[in-house]
Amino acid sequence: MPAGLHLSIPRPPLAAAEVVLARTDILVLGAGIVGTSIALHLAKRGMAVALVDRGGPGEGTSYGNAGIIEGNTIFPPAFPAGWASLLRIALKRSPVASYHLSFLPKVAPWLAAFRAASRPERLAETAELMRPLFARAVAEHEALVAEAGAERYLSRHGWLKLYRTDKALTEQMPELELAARFGIATVALDPDGARALEPALAPVFRHAVHWTGAVSVTNPLALTRAYATRFAALGGLAFTGDARTLHRADGRWRVETAAGALDAADVVVALGPWTPDVLDPLGVKLPLAVKRGYHRHFQPRGNANLIRPVLDAQNGYCLAPMEQGIRVTTGAEFAARDAAPTPVQLGRLLPAARELFPLGQAVEPKPWLGARPCFPDSRPVISLAPRQRNLWLAYGHAHWGLTLGPATGRLVAEMINGATPFCDPKPYAADRFTR
Ligand SMILES: Cc1cc2nc3c(=O)[nH]c(=O)nc-3n(C[C@H](O)[C@H](O)[C@H](O)COP(=O)(O)OP(=O)(O)OC[C@H]3O[C@@H](n4cnc5c(N)ncnc54)[C@H](O)[C@@H]3O)c2cc1C
């Protein structure tokens, strides 16, 4: 369990029955926002679904994100373009990214592929290929939120990106132009305009862009739990078990759980950053790396308030208003998934964050650590696994797992039950890495 994880909301009842060997239509491994959304979409289509996790729903990476449903996403974060920013990262002075030196040789091939995918023409291609998923992101959440009775966790105030220099805003122009072409609303603001929306922000920035259509979540854990409760209400069963026990038995997929063995014709692996633990032994090797990230909650000072998430673009952190306090999230740390936490980026960014917003006392004794599961082309894998029968994959959602969980759930369910998928799933196929 990630360091500093605090569970303040009672877990939903998991209706795991005592079973010795049970058969079901489909196993879903991993009850993060992605796996839970898939299980819910399959249950909505009348399938018998078993959702298996070693913990409770939403307690992995999905616990700690910035809560932004970024249907407006255009370009993925790119490999640093200028030598100056690369040097700052190399010298460990940048709050935007950090790394463990001993991990660099291992991640070097992934970084090379990530750098190649960061060329302007590749970023534009990624924007086009990802648009069908992002375009459905908010609407698919709204549909699940309505049936799960989870409206109270959604905040419809968009999000604000702040730029401290003119140059930083100029660099965003290609993204803003593409947003206009995609019909995504943005409002450019000066500091006064931004402070009319968020009076607690200090005018330490020169420009702001309000992405008005984004939606945010005030408690990502509670949202995943609400979807899990809805899944149970539709007859879905949740089990505690270790997904690494997945194996073929009698021509089906079988996994061991605390309640006994479960088997099904199809399995969906949605284990986020832990997916390789199950796929590697099956010989399915895809180029996943993790961008680790931290968060910590702070009380606002006095009666300061934040209505929507705010990104301080040059410093690479977000301030996100959560039920627990103001959640400060960091950019990427390149390190082994299971290496001990080294939250140095929080130390580097906090002076800038405190200058921008009156942060008071930290809420928890230690920061939380999570790991964004990322492919070098910043697209998830949502498809059958190469050279395996009835093994479905849904992982690698990088910076957008919360955003894309329900859209992914719908796409997977449509592919599995033979319906016409709402978008062409080809750009998300695993075989783009094995062809
Ligand atoms: C700091 C930070 C900020 C972020 N901000 C945003 C944001 O604002 N918006 C956004 O859209 N995304 C954001 N993300 C990304 C997002 O959180 C992830 O993409 C998303 O949570 C991934 O969801 P998942 O369901 O794939 O994985 P997870 O939530 O990690 O779920 C995987 C599940 O698998 C289970 N599991 C693992 N191993 C086993 C095993 N052996 N047996 C059984 N179960 C197992 C885990 O317990 C876990 O529940 C952020 C990420 C970070 C780290």
Short mmCIF file of C-alpha atoms and ligand atoms in Angstrom, two decimals:
data_model
loop_
_atom_site.label_atom_id
_atom_site.label_comp_id
_atom_site.label_asym_id
_atom_site.label_seq_id
_atom_site.Cartn_x
_atom_site.Cartn_y
_atom_site.Cartn_z
CA MET A 1 0.00 0.00 0.00
CA PRO A 2 1.41 3.44 -0.91
CA ALA A 3 3.07 5.42 1.88
CA GLY A 4 0.82 7.84 3.69
CA LEU A 5 -2.42 6.29 2.45
CA HIS A 6 -5.30 7.35 4.65
CA LEU A 7 -8.66 5.73 4.23
CA SER A 8 -11.32 7.84 5.79
CA ILE A 9 -14.32 6.50 3.90
CA PRO A 10 -15.88 3.16 4.89
CA ARG A 11 -15.30 0.48 2.28
CA PRO A 12 -18.38 -0.67 0.37
CA PRO A 13 -19.48 -4.19 1.27
CA LEU A 14 -17.84 -6.68 -1.07
CA ALA A 15 -20.21 -9.50 -1.78
CA ALA A 16 -17.63 -12.27 -1.98
CA ALA A 17 -19.22 -15.63 -1.48
CA GLU A 18 -17.47 -18.75 -0.12
CA VAL A 19 -16.49 -20.64 -3.24
CA VAL A 20 -14.28 -23.59 -3.93
CA LEU A 21 -14.29 -23.24 -7.72
CA ALA A 22 -16.74 -20.87 -9.30
CA ARG A 23 -17.32 -20.10 -12.94
CA THR A 24 -18.17 -16.71 -14.21
CA ASP A 25 -18.39 -15.06 -17.62
CA ILE A 26 -15.42 -12.82 -17.10
CA LEU A 27 -12.69 -11.98 -14.61
CA VAL A 28 -11.52 -8.40 -14.20
CA LEU A 29 -8.18 -8.13 -12.42
CA GLY A 30 -7.56 -4.80 -10.70
CA ALA A 31 -10.17 -2.58 -9.05
CA GLY A 32 -8.63 0.80 -9.81
CA ILE A 33 -10.73 3.36 -11.66
CA VAL A 34 -10.00 1.50 -14.92
CA GLY A 35 -10.85 -2.06 -13.77
CA THR A 36 -13.86 -0.95 -11.72
CA SER A 37 -15.27 1.00 -14.68
CA ILE A 38 -14.76 -2.02 -16.96
CA ALA A 39 -16.45 -4.36 -14.46
CA LEU A 40 -19.37 -1.95 -14.11
CA HIS A 41 -19.81 -1.61 -17.89
CA LEU A 42 -19.71 -5.40 -18.33
CA ALA A 43 -22.27 -5.88 -15.52
CA LYS A 44 -24.51 -3.25 -17.13
CA ARG A 45 -24.52 -5.45 -20.24
CA GLY A 46 -25.78 -8.43 -18.26
CA MET A 47 -22.51 -10.35 -17.92
CA ALA A 48 -21.53 -12.26 -14.78
CA VAL A 49 -18.38 -10.48 -13.65
CA ALA A 50 -15.86 -11.14 -10.87
CA LEU A 51 -13.67 -8.16 -9.93
CA VAL A 52 -10.47 -9.23 -8.17
CA ASP A 53 -8.06 -7.01 -6.25
CA ARG A 54 -5.65 -7.59 -3.39
CA GLY A 55 -7.08 -4.49 -1.66
CA GLY A 56 -10.22 -2.41 -1.88
CA PRO A 57 -11.47 -0.52 -4.95
CA GLY A 58 -9.57 2.64 -5.79
CA GLU A 59 -6.81 2.21 -3.22
CA GLY A 60 -3.92 1.98 -5.72
CA THR A 61 -2.83 4.75 -8.11
CA SER A 62 -6.45 5.81 -8.44
CA TYR A 63 -6.41 6.99 -4.83
CA GLY A 64 -3.95 9.81 -5.21
CA ASN A 65 -4.39 11.69 -8.47
CA ALA A 66 -5.16 15.37 -8.92
CA GLY A 67 -8.81 14.55 -9.61
CA ILE A 68 -8.97 16.23 -13.01
CA ILE A 69 -11.18 14.67 -15.68
CA GLU A 70 -9.12 16.17 -18.49
CA GLY A 71 -11.33 15.57 -21.49
CA ASN A 72 -9.63 18.68 -22.88
CA THR A 73 -6.21 17.02 -23.11
CA ILE A 74 -4.47 17.84 -26.39
CA PHE A 75 -0.74 17.08 -26.17
CA PRO A 76 0.71 14.61 -23.69
CA PRO A 77 3.61 15.79 -21.52
CA ALA A 78 6.69 15.73 -23.74
CA PHE A 79 10.38 15.01 -23.26
CA PRO A 80 12.01 18.37 -22.37
CA ALA A 81 12.76 20.27 -25.58
CA GLY A 82 15.45 22.75 -24.45
CA TRP A 83 18.89 22.02 -23.03
CA ALA A 84 18.25 24.44 -20.17
CA SER A 85 15.27 22.47 -18.81
CA LEU A 86 17.08 19.16 -19.39
CA LEU A 87 20.11 20.45 -17.51
CA ARG A 88 17.95 21.58 -14.57
CA ILE A 89 16.41 18.11 -14.40
CA ALA A 90 19.84 16.46 -14.73
CA LEU A 91 21.16 18.62 -11.89
CA LYS A 92 18.09 17.71 -9.82
CA ARG A 93 17.00 21.32 -9.51
CA SER A 94 13.73 21.03 -11.42
CA PRO A 95 10.42 20.44 -9.65
CA VAL A 96 8.98 19.18 -12.95
CA ALA A 97 10.84 15.85 -13.10
CA SER A 98 13.29 13.84 -11.05
CA TYR A 99 15.03 10.49 -11.27
CA HIS A 100 17.02 7.82 -9.45
CA LEU A 101 20.46 7.69 -11.09
CA SER A 102 20.72 3.91 -10.63
CA PHE A 103 17.44 3.47 -12.56
CA LEU A 104 18.48 5.43 -15.67
CA PRO A 105 20.21 2.55 -17.54
CA LYS A 106 17.08 0.44 -17.10
CA VAL A 107 14.67 3.11 -18.31
CA ALA A 108 16.96 4.46 -21.08
CA PRO A 109 15.28 2.56 -23.99
CA TRP A 110 11.87 3.77 -22.81
CA LEU A 111 13.16 7.36 -22.52
CA ALA A 112 14.59 7.17 -26.06
CA ALA A 113 11.20 6.01 -27.39
CA PHE A 114 9.44 8.71 -25.33
CA ARG A 115 11.77 11.34 -26.77
CA ALA A 116 11.05 10.14 -30.33
CA ALA A 117 7.30 10.32 -29.60
CA SER A 118 7.77 13.91 -28.36
CA ARG A 119 8.63 15.32 -31.81
CA PRO A 120 6.02 17.93 -32.78
CA GLU A 121 4.53 15.83 -35.59
CA ARG A 122 4.24 12.78 -33.30
CA LEU A 123 2.57 14.86 -30.57
CA ALA A 124 0.04 16.12 -33.12
CA GLU A 125 -0.58 12.52 -34.21
CA THR A 126 -1.09 11.43 -30.59
CA ALA A 127 -3.56 14.28 -30.08
CA GLU A 128 -5.60 13.07 -33.07
CA LEU A 129 -5.46 9.39 -32.06
CA MET A 130 -6.44 10.06 -28.45
CA ARG A 131 -9.22 12.57 -29.21
CA PRO A 132 -12.05 10.02 -29.56
CA LEU A 133 -11.36 8.72 -26.03
CA PHE A 134 -10.85 12.14 -24.45
CA ALA A 135 -13.95 13.50 -26.19
CA ARG A 136 -16.09 10.93 -24.31
CA ALA A 137 -14.28 11.28 -20.96
CA VAL A 138 -16.59 13.69 -19.16
CA ALA A 139 -19.84 12.30 -20.61
CA GLU A 140 -18.92 8.71 -19.65
CA HIS A 141 -18.15 9.79 -16.07
CA GLU A 142 -21.40 11.74 -15.91
CA ALA A 143 -23.35 8.65 -16.97
CA LEU A 144 -21.75 6.46 -14.27
CA VAL A 145 -21.91 9.18 -11.64
CA ALA A 146 -25.65 9.56 -12.23
CA GLU A 147 -26.37 5.87 -11.78
CA ALA A 148 -23.94 5.52 -8.86
CA GLY A 149 -25.46 8.50 -7.03
CA ALA A 150 -22.02 10.10 -6.84
CA GLU A 151 -22.88 13.60 -8.12
CA ARG A 152 -21.51 15.22 -4.98
CA TYR A 153 -17.92 14.34 -5.96
CA LEU A 154 -18.03 16.17 -9.32
CA SER A 155 -17.14 19.82 -9.58
CA ARG A 156 -17.92 21.55 -12.88
CA HIS A 157 -15.69 24.60 -12.78
CA GLY A 158 -13.02 23.63 -15.33
CA TRP A 159 -9.35 24.01 -14.44
CA LEU A 160 -6.79 26.78 -14.62
CA LYS A 161 -3.30 26.61 -16.09
CA LEU A 162 -0.99 29.42 -15.00
CA TYR A 163 2.09 30.72 -16.84
CA ARG A 164 4.69 32.80 -15.08
CA THR A 165 6.32 34.21 -18.27
CA ASP A 166 5.20 35.40 -21.71
CA LYS A 167 7.47 32.77 -23.29
CA ALA A 168 5.71 29.97 -21.40
CA LEU A 169 2.36 31.08 -22.77
CA THR A 170 3.76 31.44 -26.31
CA GLU A 171 4.99 27.85 -26.13
CA GLN A 172 1.39 26.74 -25.45
CA MET A 173 0.03 28.38 -28.62
CA PRO A 174 0.11 25.24 -30.82
CA GLU A 175 -1.88 23.42 -28.14
CA LEU A 176 -4.43 26.22 -27.84
CA GLU A 177 -4.80 26.39 -31.63
CA LEU A 178 -5.43 22.66 -31.83
CA ALA A 179 -7.92 22.93 -28.96
CA ALA A 180 -9.83 25.53 -30.98
CA ARG A 181 -9.80 23.21 -33.99
CA PHE A 182 -11.18 20.37 -31.83
CA GLY A 183 -13.90 22.72 -30.54
CA ILE A 184 -12.57 22.73 -26.97
CA ALA A 185 -13.35 25.94 -25.09
CA THR A 186 -10.54 27.90 -23.47
CA VAL A 187 -10.56 31.41 -22.04
CA ALA A 188 -7.29 33.36 -21.89
CA LEU A 189 -7.07 35.47 -18.73
CA ASP A 190 -4.73 38.01 -17.24
CA PRO A 191 -3.91 37.78 -13.52
CA ASP A 192 -6.94 39.90 -12.56
CA GLY A 193 -9.23 37.71 -14.62
CA ALA A 194 -7.81 34.56 -13.06
CA ARG A 195 -8.10 36.05 -9.57
CA ALA A 196 -11.74 36.92 -10.22
CA LEU A 197 -12.22 33.13 -10.47
CA GLU A 198 -9.77 32.21 -7.69
CA PRO A 199 -9.30 35.18 -5.34
CA ALA A 200 -6.82 33.32 -3.11
CA LEU A 201 -4.18 33.12 -5.87
CA ALA A 202 -1.34 35.62 -5.55
CA PRO A 203 -0.53 37.50 -8.79
CA VAL A 204 2.85 35.80 -9.25
CA PHE A 205 1.94 34.66 -12.77
CA ARG A 206 1.49 36.65 -16.00
CA HIS A 207 -1.11 34.59 -17.84
CA ALA A 208 -3.79 32.00 -17.23
CA VAL A 209 -5.89 29.75 -19.42
CA HIS A 210 -9.23 28.52 -18.13
CA TRP A 211 -10.21 25.17 -19.67
CA THR A 212 -13.87 25.61 -18.95
CA GLY A 213 -15.14 22.16 -19.92
CA ALA A 214 -12.91 20.12 -17.59
CA VAL A 215 -14.56 18.53 -14.57
CA SER A 216 -12.82 17.68 -11.33
CA VAL A 217 -13.36 15.18 -8.55
CA THR A 218 -13.16 16.10 -4.89
CA ASN A 219 -12.42 12.56 -3.73
CA PRO A 220 -11.13 10.09 -6.36
CA LEU A 221 -11.16 7.18 -3.88
CA ALA A 222 -14.81 7.77 -3.01
CA LEU A 223 -15.69 7.99 -6.71
CA THR A 224 -14.15 4.58 -7.51
CA ARG A 225 -15.87 3.15 -4.45
CA ALA A 226 -19.20 4.54 -5.63
CA TYR A 227 -18.70 2.83 -9.01
CA ALA A 228 -17.79 -0.41 -7.19
CA THR A 229 -20.94 -0.18 -5.08
CA ARG A 230 -23.00 0.29 -8.25
CA PHE A 231 -21.26 -2.75 -9.77
CA ALA A 232 -22.26 -4.80 -6.70
CA ALA A 233 -25.84 -3.51 -6.93
CA LEU A 234 -25.99 -4.88 -10.48
CA GLY A 235 -24.97 -8.33 -9.19
CA GLY A 236 -21.22 -8.04 -9.75
CA LEU A 237 -19.03 -9.87 -7.25
CA ALA A 238 -15.78 -8.51 -5.83
CA PHE A 239 -13.09 -10.82 -4.46
CA THR A 240 -9.83 -10.41 -2.62
CA GLY A 241 -7.10 -12.26 -4.46
CA ASP A 242 -3.65 -12.13 -5.96
CA ALA A 243 -3.79 -11.57 -9.70
CA ARG A 244 -0.35 -13.14 -10.07
CA THR A 245 -2.03 -16.52 -9.65
CA LEU A 246 -3.65 -16.12 -13.09
CA HIS A 247 -3.11 -19.23 -15.22
CA ARG A 248 -4.77 -21.37 -17.86
CA ALA A 249 -6.75 -24.37 -16.58
CA ASP A 250 -8.98 -26.60 -18.70
CA GLY A 251 -8.89 -24.10 -21.55
CA ARG A 252 -10.10 -21.23 -19.33
CA TRP A 253 -8.47 -18.51 -17.23
CA ARG A 254 -8.25 -19.21 -13.50
CA VAL A 255 -7.28 -17.02 -10.56
CA GLU A 256 -7.04 -17.89 -6.87
CA THR A 257 -8.94 -15.73 -4.39
CA ALA A 258 -9.50 -15.75 -0.64
CA ALA A 259 -12.86 -17.39 -1.36
CA GLY A 260 -11.46 -20.08 -3.66
CA ALA A 261 -10.56 -20.46 -7.33
CA LEU A 262 -12.49 -18.55 -9.97
CA ASP A 263 -12.46 -19.29 -13.63
CA ALA A 264 -13.84 -17.71 -16.76
CA ALA A 265 -13.46 -17.87 -20.51
CA ASP A 266 -12.22 -14.26 -20.65
CA VAL A 267 -10.06 -12.16 -18.39
CA VAL A 268 -9.34 -8.44 -18.42
CA VAL A 269 -6.05 -7.37 -16.86
CA ALA A 270 -6.36 -3.81 -15.55
CA LEU A 271 -3.68 -3.72 -12.88
CA GLY A 272 -2.28 -0.27 -13.74
CA PRO A 273 1.44 -0.12 -12.91
CA TRP A 274 1.35 -3.71 -11.59
CA THR A 275 0.15 -5.20 -14.89
CA PRO A 276 3.62 -6.51 -15.90
CA ASP A 277 3.64 -8.69 -12.75
CA VAL A 278 0.95 -10.78 -14.43
CA LEU A 279 1.89 -10.36 -18.09
CA ASP A 280 5.64 -11.00 -17.90
CA PRO A 281 5.24 -14.62 -16.76
CA LEU A 282 2.77 -15.15 -19.63
CA GLY A 283 5.39 -13.89 -22.09
CA VAL A 284 3.48 -10.69 -22.90
CA LYS A 285 6.17 -7.99 -22.78
CA LEU A 286 5.11 -4.45 -23.63
CA PRO A 287 7.20 -1.30 -23.01
CA LEU A 288 5.56 0.04 -19.85
CA ALA A 289 7.42 2.37 -17.50
CA VAL A 290 6.15 4.29 -14.52
CA LYS A 291 6.27 8.01 -13.86
CA ARG A 292 6.05 8.07 -10.11
CA GLY A 293 4.23 10.98 -8.49
CA TYR A 294 3.58 12.25 -4.98
CA HIS A 295 0.88 14.20 -3.26
CA ARG A 296 0.35 15.77 0.10
CA HIS A 297 -2.68 17.59 1.50
CA PHE A 298 -2.42 20.97 3.19
CA GLN A 299 -4.97 23.01 5.11
CA PRO A 300 -5.57 26.38 3.48
CA ARG A 301 -4.53 29.29 5.68
CA GLY A 302 -7.29 31.51 7.11
CA ASN A 303 -10.40 31.34 4.96
CA ALA A 304 -8.49 30.91 1.68
CA ASN A 305 -10.31 28.69 -0.74
CA LEU A 306 -9.75 27.03 -4.10
CA ILE A 307 -12.70 26.17 -6.33
CA ARG A 308 -10.98 24.33 -9.16
CA PRO A 309 -7.61 22.60 -9.76
CA VAL A 310 -4.75 24.92 -10.71
CA LEU A 311 -1.59 23.95 -12.60
CA ASP A 312 1.56 26.02 -12.17
CA ALA A 313 2.89 25.03 -15.59
CA GLN A 314 6.58 25.88 -15.21
CA ASN A 315 6.86 24.27 -11.80
CA GLY A 316 4.95 21.17 -12.85
CA TYR A 317 2.66 20.84 -9.87
CA CYS A 318 -1.07 20.99 -9.31
CA LEU A 319 -3.10 22.39 -6.45
CA ALA A 320 -6.35 20.44 -6.32
CA PRO A 321 -9.16 21.11 -3.86
CA MET A 322 -10.11 17.81 -2.20
CA GLU A 323 -12.30 16.82 0.71
CA GLN A 324 -9.06 16.15 2.63
CA GLY A 325 -7.57 19.62 1.96
CA ILE A 326 -5.58 21.19 -0.88
CA ARG A 327 -3.86 18.28 -2.62
CA VAL A 328 -0.44 19.28 -3.99
CA THR A 329 0.64 16.79 -6.68
CA THR A 330 4.05 16.47 -8.28
CA GLY A 331 5.29 15.78 -11.81
CA ALA A 332 7.21 12.67 -12.84
CA GLU A 333 9.90 10.77 -10.98
CA PHE A 334 11.74 8.09 -12.97
CA ALA A 335 12.55 5.35 -10.49
CA ALA A 336 11.78 1.67 -9.99
CA ARG A 337 8.10 1.24 -9.18
CA ASP A 338 8.79 -0.34 -5.80
CA ALA A 339 11.82 1.75 -4.76
CA ALA A 340 11.52 3.60 -1.46
CA PRO A 341 9.80 7.03 -1.69
CA THR A 342 12.08 10.04 -2.32
CA PRO A 343 9.68 13.01 -2.34
CA VAL A 344 12.34 15.63 -3.12
CA GLN A 345 10.18 17.25 -5.80
CA LEU A 346 7.67 18.31 -3.16
CA GLY A 347 10.48 20.09 -1.35
CA ARG A 348 11.51 21.83 -4.59
CA LEU A 349 8.04 23.00 -5.53
CA LEU A 350 6.60 23.98 -2.16
CA PRO A 351 8.20 27.45 -2.08
CA ALA A 352 6.53 28.26 -5.43
CA ALA A 353 3.24 26.72 -4.28
CA ARG A 354 3.26 28.71 -1.03
CA GLU A 355 4.04 31.88 -2.99
CA LEU A 356 0.98 31.19 -5.20
CA PHE A 357 -1.53 30.03 -2.58
CA PRO A 358 -1.62 30.33 1.23
CA LEU A 359 -0.92 26.71 2.17
CA GLY A 360 -1.00 26.02 5.90
CA GLN A 361 -0.24 22.84 7.87
CA ALA A 362 0.29 19.50 6.12
CA VAL A 363 -2.58 17.12 6.82
CA GLU A 364 -0.63 13.82 6.83
CA PRO A 365 2.75 13.04 8.35
CA LYS A 366 4.13 11.72 5.05
CA PRO A 367 3.47 12.28 1.32
CA TRP A 368 1.58 9.67 -0.69
CA LEU A 369 3.41 7.94 -3.56
CA GLY A 370 1.81 6.55 -6.71
CA ALA A 371 3.06 5.34 -10.09
CA ARG A 372 1.51 6.45 -13.39
CA PRO A 373 1.63 3.50 -15.80
CA CYS A 374 2.96 4.92 -19.09
CA PHE A 375 3.74 3.72 -22.58
CA PRO A 376 6.30 5.81 -24.47
CA ASP A 377 3.70 6.99 -27.01
CA SER A 378 1.40 8.16 -24.15
CA ARG A 379 -1.44 5.97 -25.41
CA PRO A 380 -2.96 3.22 -23.26
CA VAL A 381 -3.26 -0.39 -24.35
CA ILE A 382 -6.92 -1.39 -24.69
CA SER A 383 -7.08 -4.60 -26.68
CA LEU A 384 -6.57 -8.34 -26.73
CA ALA A 385 -3.08 -9.41 -25.72
CA PRO A 386 -0.80 -10.53 -28.53
CA ARG A 387 -0.60 -14.30 -28.98
CA GLN A 388 -3.01 -15.10 -26.14
CA ARG A 389 -6.61 -16.26 -26.27
CA ASN A 390 -9.32 -14.24 -24.49
CA LEU A 391 -6.78 -12.19 -22.53
CA TRP A 392 -7.83 -8.54 -22.63
CA LEU A 393 -5.58 -5.67 -21.58
CA ALA A 394 -6.59 -2.23 -20.29
CA TYR A 395 -3.67 -0.38 -18.77
CA GLY A 396 -1.05 2.30 -19.35
CA HIS A 397 -3.39 5.26 -18.90
CA ALA A 398 -0.48 7.42 -17.75
CA HIS A 399 -1.62 10.91 -16.65
CA TRP A 400 -5.26 10.20 -17.58
CA GLY A 401 -6.45 7.03 -15.84
CA LEU A 402 -9.09 8.89 -13.87
CA THR A 403 -10.12 10.79 -16.98
CA LEU A 404 -10.36 7.73 -19.21
CA GLY A 405 -11.53 4.99 -16.80
CA PRO A 406 -15.24 5.05 -17.77
CA ALA A 407 -14.57 5.60 -21.51
CA THR A 408 -12.18 2.63 -21.37
CA GLY A 409 -14.78 0.59 -19.49
CA ARG A 410 -17.33 1.21 -22.20
CA LEU A 411 -14.88 0.45 -25.02
CA VAL A 412 -13.73 -2.82 -23.45
CA ALA A 413 -17.30 -3.93 -22.73
CA GLU A 414 -18.36 -3.14 -26.30
CA MET A 415 -15.42 -5.07 -27.74
CA ILE A 416 -16.07 -8.07 -25.50
CA ASN A 417 -19.79 -8.33 -26.10
CA GLY A 418 -19.45 -7.77 -29.83
CA ALA A 419 -21.19 -4.40 -30.03
CA THR A 420 -19.91 -1.71 -32.38
CA PRO A 421 -17.30 0.16 -30.34
CA PHE A 422 -18.01 3.86 -29.88
CA CYS A 423 -14.59 4.61 -31.38
CA ASP A 424 -11.99 2.80 -33.43
CA PRO A 425 -9.89 0.87 -30.86
CA LYS A 426 -6.98 0.30 -33.28
CA PRO A 427 -4.75 3.16 -31.97
CA TYR A 428 -4.82 1.50 -28.54
CA ALA A 429 -3.97 -2.04 -29.70
CA ALA A 430 -1.08 -3.83 -27.99
CA ASP A 431 0.22 -5.10 -31.32
CA ARG A 432 1.51 -1.61 -32.20
CA PHE A 433 4.52 -2.64 -30.08
CA THR A 434 4.91 -6.17 -31.44
CA ARG A 435 4.24 -5.79 -35.17
C1 LIG B 1 0.38 12.36 -8.65
C2 LIG B 1 -0.60 11.88 -9.69
C3 LIG B 1 -1.55 12.74 -10.22
C4 LIG B 1 -2.45 12.30 -11.19
N1 LIG B 1 -3.43 13.14 -11.64
C5 LIG B 1 -4.36 12.69 -12.53
C6 LIG B 1 -5.47 13.51 -12.91
O1 LIG B 1 -5.64 14.62 -12.44
N2 LIG B 1 -6.35 13.02 -13.83
C7 LIG B 1 -6.21 11.76 -14.36
O2 LIG B 1 -7.02 11.38 -15.19
N3 LIG B 1 -5.21 10.93 -13.96
C8 LIG B 1 -4.28 11.37 -13.07
N4 LIG B 1 -3.27 10.54 -12.66
C9 LIG B 1 -3.15 9.20 -13.26
C10 LIG B 1 -4.16 8.23 -12.70
O3 LIG B 1 -4.20 8.30 -11.30
C11 LIG B 1 -3.80 6.80 -13.14
O4 LIG B 1 -3.63 6.76 -14.55
C12 LIG B 1 -4.91 5.83 -12.78
O5 LIG B 1 -5.17 5.87 -11.40
C13 LIG B 1 -4.56 4.41 -13.16
O6 LIG B 1 -5.67 3.62 -12.80
P1 LIG B 1 -5.64 2.06 -12.91
O7 LIG B 1 -7.00 1.56 -12.57
O8 LIG B 1 -5.07 1.68 -14.24
O9 LIG B 1 -4.56 1.61 -11.83
P2 LIG B 1 -4.66 1.51 -10.24
O10 LIG B 1 -5.55 2.54 -9.69
O11 LIG B 1 -3.27 1.45 -9.73
O12 LIG B 1 -5.37 0.11 -10.03
C14 LIG B 1 -4.66 -1.10 -10.12
C15 LIG B 1 -5.22 -2.04 -9.06
O13 LIG B 1 -4.54 -3.29 -9.18
C16 LIG B 1 -4.41 -3.83 -7.88
N5 LIG B 1 -3.34 -4.82 -7.86
C17 LIG B 1 -2.03 -4.61 -8.11
N6 LIG B 1 -1.36 -5.79 -8.04
C18 LIG B 1 -2.26 -6.74 -7.74
C19 LIG B 1 -2.20 -8.15 -7.55
N7 LIG B 1 -1.05 -8.82 -7.64
N8 LIG B 1 -3.34 -8.82 -7.27
C20 LIG B 1 -4.53 -8.15 -7.15
N9 LIG B 1 -4.65 -6.84 -7.34
C21 LIG B 1 -3.53 -6.13 -7.62
C22 LIG B 1 -4.12 -2.63 -7.00
O14 LIG B 1 -4.45 -2.92 -5.65
C23 LIG B 1 -5.00 -1.55 -7.63
O15 LIG B 1 -6.24 -1.43 -6.97
C24 LIG B 1 -2.36 10.97 -11.67
C25 LIG B 1 -1.41 10.09 -11.14
C26 LIG B 1 -0.55 10.53 -10.15
C27 LIG B 1 0.45 9.55 -9.57
#
